[in-house]
Amino acid sequence: MRGSEKVLEWIGGSHKDLLALPARVRRFFGYALSLAQVGDQHDAAKVLKGFGSAGLLEIIENDVGGTYRAVYTVRFEEAIFVLHCFQKKSKTGIATPREDIAIIRARLKVAEKFAKELRNEKTTD
């Protein structure tokens, strides 16, 4: 463990979406997210392309039912924000479907605001 454990914050319906995934996939994502909370990175976590920086990561896991992804950000000191958990249903290769990218972009904006609020709370305490 590298440092103190960061809080895990779920944005939008990401937690509910995670709970709808197969149990084995949930355990895998849970373990990868717990590593992120302590400042480490699972080998399956890769930078999500199209967002500019390495602060946005995705975990990909294959299961009998298909391919599943969890997207989270480590950009903020305040917490690890889970932005989206979903089953990839696109038939056009490995690219993340546009609808899911739109969800991730919108939830990233929410996470930015939430991180700012947490930062402000911390400075007023």
mmCIF file of C-alpha atoms in Angstrom:
data_model
loop_
_atom_site.group_PDB
_atom_site.id
_atom_site.type_symbol
_atom_site.label_atom_id
_atom_site.label_comp_id
_atom_site.label_asym_id
_atom_site.label_seq_id
_atom_site.Cartn_x
_atom_site.Cartn_y
_atom_site.Cartn_z
ATOM 1 C CA MET A 1 0.000 0.000 0.000
ATOM 2 C CA ARG A 2 1.376 3.327 -1.065
ATOM 3 C CA GLY A 3 -0.640 5.767 0.965
ATOM 4 C CA SER A 4 -3.875 6.427 2.750
ATOM 5 C CA GLU A 5 -7.005 4.976 1.244
ATOM 6 C CA LYS A 6 -9.118 7.316 -0.870
ATOM 7 C CA VAL A 7 -12.886 7.308 -0.679
ATOM 8 C CA LEU A 8 -14.723 5.639 -3.554
ATOM 9 C CA GLU A 9 -17.521 7.821 -4.941
ATOM 10 C CA TRP A 10 -20.133 6.499 -7.367
ATOM 11 C CA ILE A 11 -21.399 8.976 -9.960
ATOM 12 C CA GLY A 12 -24.845 8.659 -11.507
ATOM 13 C CA GLY A 13 -26.090 5.090 -11.728
ATOM 14 C CA SER A 14 -22.615 3.540 -11.782
ATOM 15 C CA HIS A 15 -23.090 1.622 -8.517
ATOM 16 C CA LYS A 16 -26.477 0.264 -9.543
ATOM 17 C CA ASP A 17 -24.995 -0.687 -12.922
ATOM 18 C CA LEU A 18 -22.126 -2.515 -11.228
ATOM 19 C CA LEU A 19 -24.561 -4.501 -9.096
ATOM 20 C CA ALA A 20 -26.346 -5.658 -12.276
ATOM 21 C CA LEU A 21 -23.163 -7.288 -13.638
ATOM 22 C CA PRO A 22 -22.263 -10.964 -13.097
ATOM 23 C CA ALA A 23 -20.842 -11.733 -9.643
ATOM 24 C CA ARG A 24 -17.414 -12.729 -10.939
ATOM 25 C CA VAL A 25 -17.123 -9.455 -12.891
ATOM 26 C CA ARG A 26 -18.259 -7.445 -9.822
ATOM 27 C CA ARG A 27 -15.565 -9.082 -7.685
ATOM 28 C CA PHE A 28 -12.909 -8.392 -10.323
ATOM 29 C CA PHE A 29 -13.894 -4.724 -10.662
ATOM 30 C CA GLY A 30 -14.149 -4.387 -6.890
ATOM 31 C CA TYR A 31 -10.621 -5.655 -6.426
ATOM 32 C CA ALA A 32 -9.259 -3.336 -9.156
ATOM 33 C CA LEU A 33 -11.063 -0.354 -7.590
ATOM 34 C CA SER A 34 -9.717 -1.222 -4.140
ATOM 35 C CA LEU A 35 -6.196 -1.090 -5.582
ATOM 36 C CA ALA A 36 -6.952 2.351 -7.021
ATOM 37 C CA GLN A 37 -8.118 3.521 -3.593
ATOM 38 C CA VAL A 38 -4.666 2.843 -2.146
ATOM 39 C CA GLY A 39 -2.812 4.431 -5.058
ATOM 40 C CA ASP A 40 -2.039 1.273 -7.004
ATOM 41 C CA GLN A 41 -3.278 0.149 -10.422
ATOM 42 C CA HIS A 42 -4.500 -3.273 -11.513
ATOM 43 C CA ASP A 43 -2.777 -4.711 -14.594
ATOM 44 C CA ALA A 44 -6.162 -4.719 -16.362
ATOM 45 C CA ALA A 45 -6.619 -0.944 -15.871
ATOM 46 C CA LYS A 46 -5.782 1.021 -19.003
ATOM 47 C CA VAL A 47 -6.021 4.687 -19.959
ATOM 48 C CA LEU A 48 -9.350 5.396 -21.648
ATOM 49 C CA LYS A 49 -8.560 6.867 -25.060
ATOM 50 C CA GLY A 50 -10.095 10.134 -26.167
ATOM 51 C CA PHE A 51 -9.936 11.964 -22.845
ATOM 52 C CA GLY A 52 -6.462 13.439 -23.037
ATOM 53 C CA SER A 53 -4.857 12.432 -19.770
ATOM 54 C CA ALA A 54 -3.980 9.321 -17.879
ATOM 55 C CA GLY A 55 -6.398 10.285 -15.122
ATOM 56 C CA LEU A 56 -9.292 8.382 -16.693
ATOM 57 C CA LEU A 57 -8.980 4.601 -16.603
ATOM 58 C CA GLU A 58 -11.039 1.638 -17.717
ATOM 59 C CA ILE A 59 -11.019 -1.942 -16.570
ATOM 60 C CA ILE A 60 -12.095 -4.548 -19.107
ATOM 61 C CA GLU A 61 -13.210 -8.035 -18.128
ATOM 62 C CA ASN A 62 -14.555 -10.819 -20.310
ATOM 63 C CA ASP A 63 -17.108 -13.277 -19.019
ATOM 64 C CA VAL A 64 -19.328 -15.935 -20.538
ATOM 65 C CA GLY A 65 -22.029 -13.281 -20.973
ATOM 66 C CA GLY A 66 -19.806 -10.820 -22.830
ATOM 67 C CA THR A 67 -17.313 -8.020 -22.266
ATOM 68 C CA TYR A 68 -17.738 -5.650 -19.333
ATOM 69 C CA ARG A 69 -16.102 -2.328 -18.523
ATOM 70 C CA ALA A 70 -15.766 -0.066 -15.522
ATOM 71 C CA VAL A 71 -14.508 3.493 -15.992
ATOM 72 C CA TYR A 72 -13.114 5.574 -13.145
ATOM 73 C CA THR A 73 -10.949 8.624 -12.596
ATOM 74 C CA VAL A 74 -7.971 9.175 -10.357
ATOM 75 C CA ARG A 75 -7.587 12.835 -11.410
ATOM 76 C CA PHE A 76 -8.695 14.233 -8.082
ATOM 77 C CA GLU A 77 -7.010 14.048 -4.692
ATOM 78 C CA GLU A 78 -10.347 13.959 -2.911
ATOM 79 C CA ALA A 79 -11.612 10.559 -4.089
ATOM 80 C CA ILE A 80 -11.704 7.858 -6.737
ATOM 81 C CA PHE A 81 -14.805 8.522 -8.824
ATOM 82 C CA VAL A 82 -16.473 5.590 -10.579
ATOM 83 C CA LEU A 83 -18.124 7.036 -13.661
ATOM 84 C CA HIS A 84 -19.656 4.111 -15.520
ATOM 85 C CA CYS A 85 -20.019 0.316 -15.411
ATOM 86 C CA PHE A 86 -21.498 -1.420 -18.426
ATOM 87 C CA GLN A 87 -21.557 -4.371 -20.759
ATOM 88 C CA LYS A 88 -20.004 -3.515 -24.107
ATOM 89 C CA LYS A 89 -22.541 -4.321 -26.777
ATOM 90 C CA SER A 90 -20.991 -2.575 -29.787
ATOM 91 C CA LYS A 91 -20.429 -4.773 -32.789
ATOM 92 C CA THR A 92 -17.854 -2.385 -34.284
ATOM 93 C CA GLY A 93 -14.660 -3.669 -32.712
ATOM 94 C CA ILE A 94 -13.072 -2.745 -29.400
ATOM 95 C CA ALA A 95 -13.983 0.950 -29.413
ATOM 96 C CA THR A 96 -16.199 2.201 -26.595
ATOM 97 C CA PRO A 97 -19.685 2.950 -27.990
ATOM 98 C CA ARG A 98 -20.557 6.650 -28.453
ATOM 99 C CA GLU A 99 -23.489 6.462 -26.037
ATOM 100 C CA ASP A 100 -21.200 5.207 -23.286
ATOM 101 C CA ILE A 101 -18.590 7.893 -24.067
ATOM 102 C CA ALA A 102 -21.340 10.524 -23.722
ATOM 103 C CA ILE A 103 -22.318 9.105 -20.304
ATOM 104 C CA ILE A 104 -18.675 9.101 -19.194
ATOM 105 C CA ARG A 105 -18.151 12.728 -20.327
ATOM 106 C CA ALA A 106 -21.283 13.918 -18.505
ATOM 107 C CA ARG A 107 -20.411 12.045 -15.315
ATOM 108 C CA LEU A 108 -16.826 13.312 -15.425
ATOM 109 C CA LYS A 109 -18.211 16.862 -15.280
ATOM 110 C CA VAL A 110 -20.304 15.872 -12.256
ATOM 111 C CA ALA A 111 -17.216 14.334 -10.625
ATOM 112 C CA GLU A 112 -15.238 17.547 -11.228
ATOM 113 C CA LYS A 113 -17.909 19.584 -9.451
ATOM 114 C CA PHE A 114 -18.141 17.047 -6.636
ATOM 115 C CA ALA A 115 -14.348 17.056 -6.165
ATOM 116 C CA LYS A 116 -14.383 20.849 -5.989
ATOM 117 C CA GLU A 117 -17.102 20.731 -3.309
ATOM 118 C CA LEU A 118 -15.100 18.182 -1.315
ATOM 119 C CA ARG A 119 -11.994 20.357 -1.638
ATOM 120 C CA ASN A 120 -13.925 23.403 -0.405
ATOM 121 C CA GLU A 121 -15.329 21.438 2.550
ATOM 122 C CA LYS A 122 -11.837 20.315 3.464
ATOM 123 C CA THR A 123 -10.496 23.882 3.493
ATOM 124 C CA THR A 124 -13.362 25.149 5.670
ATOM 125 C CA ASP A 125 -12.926 22.419 8.319
#
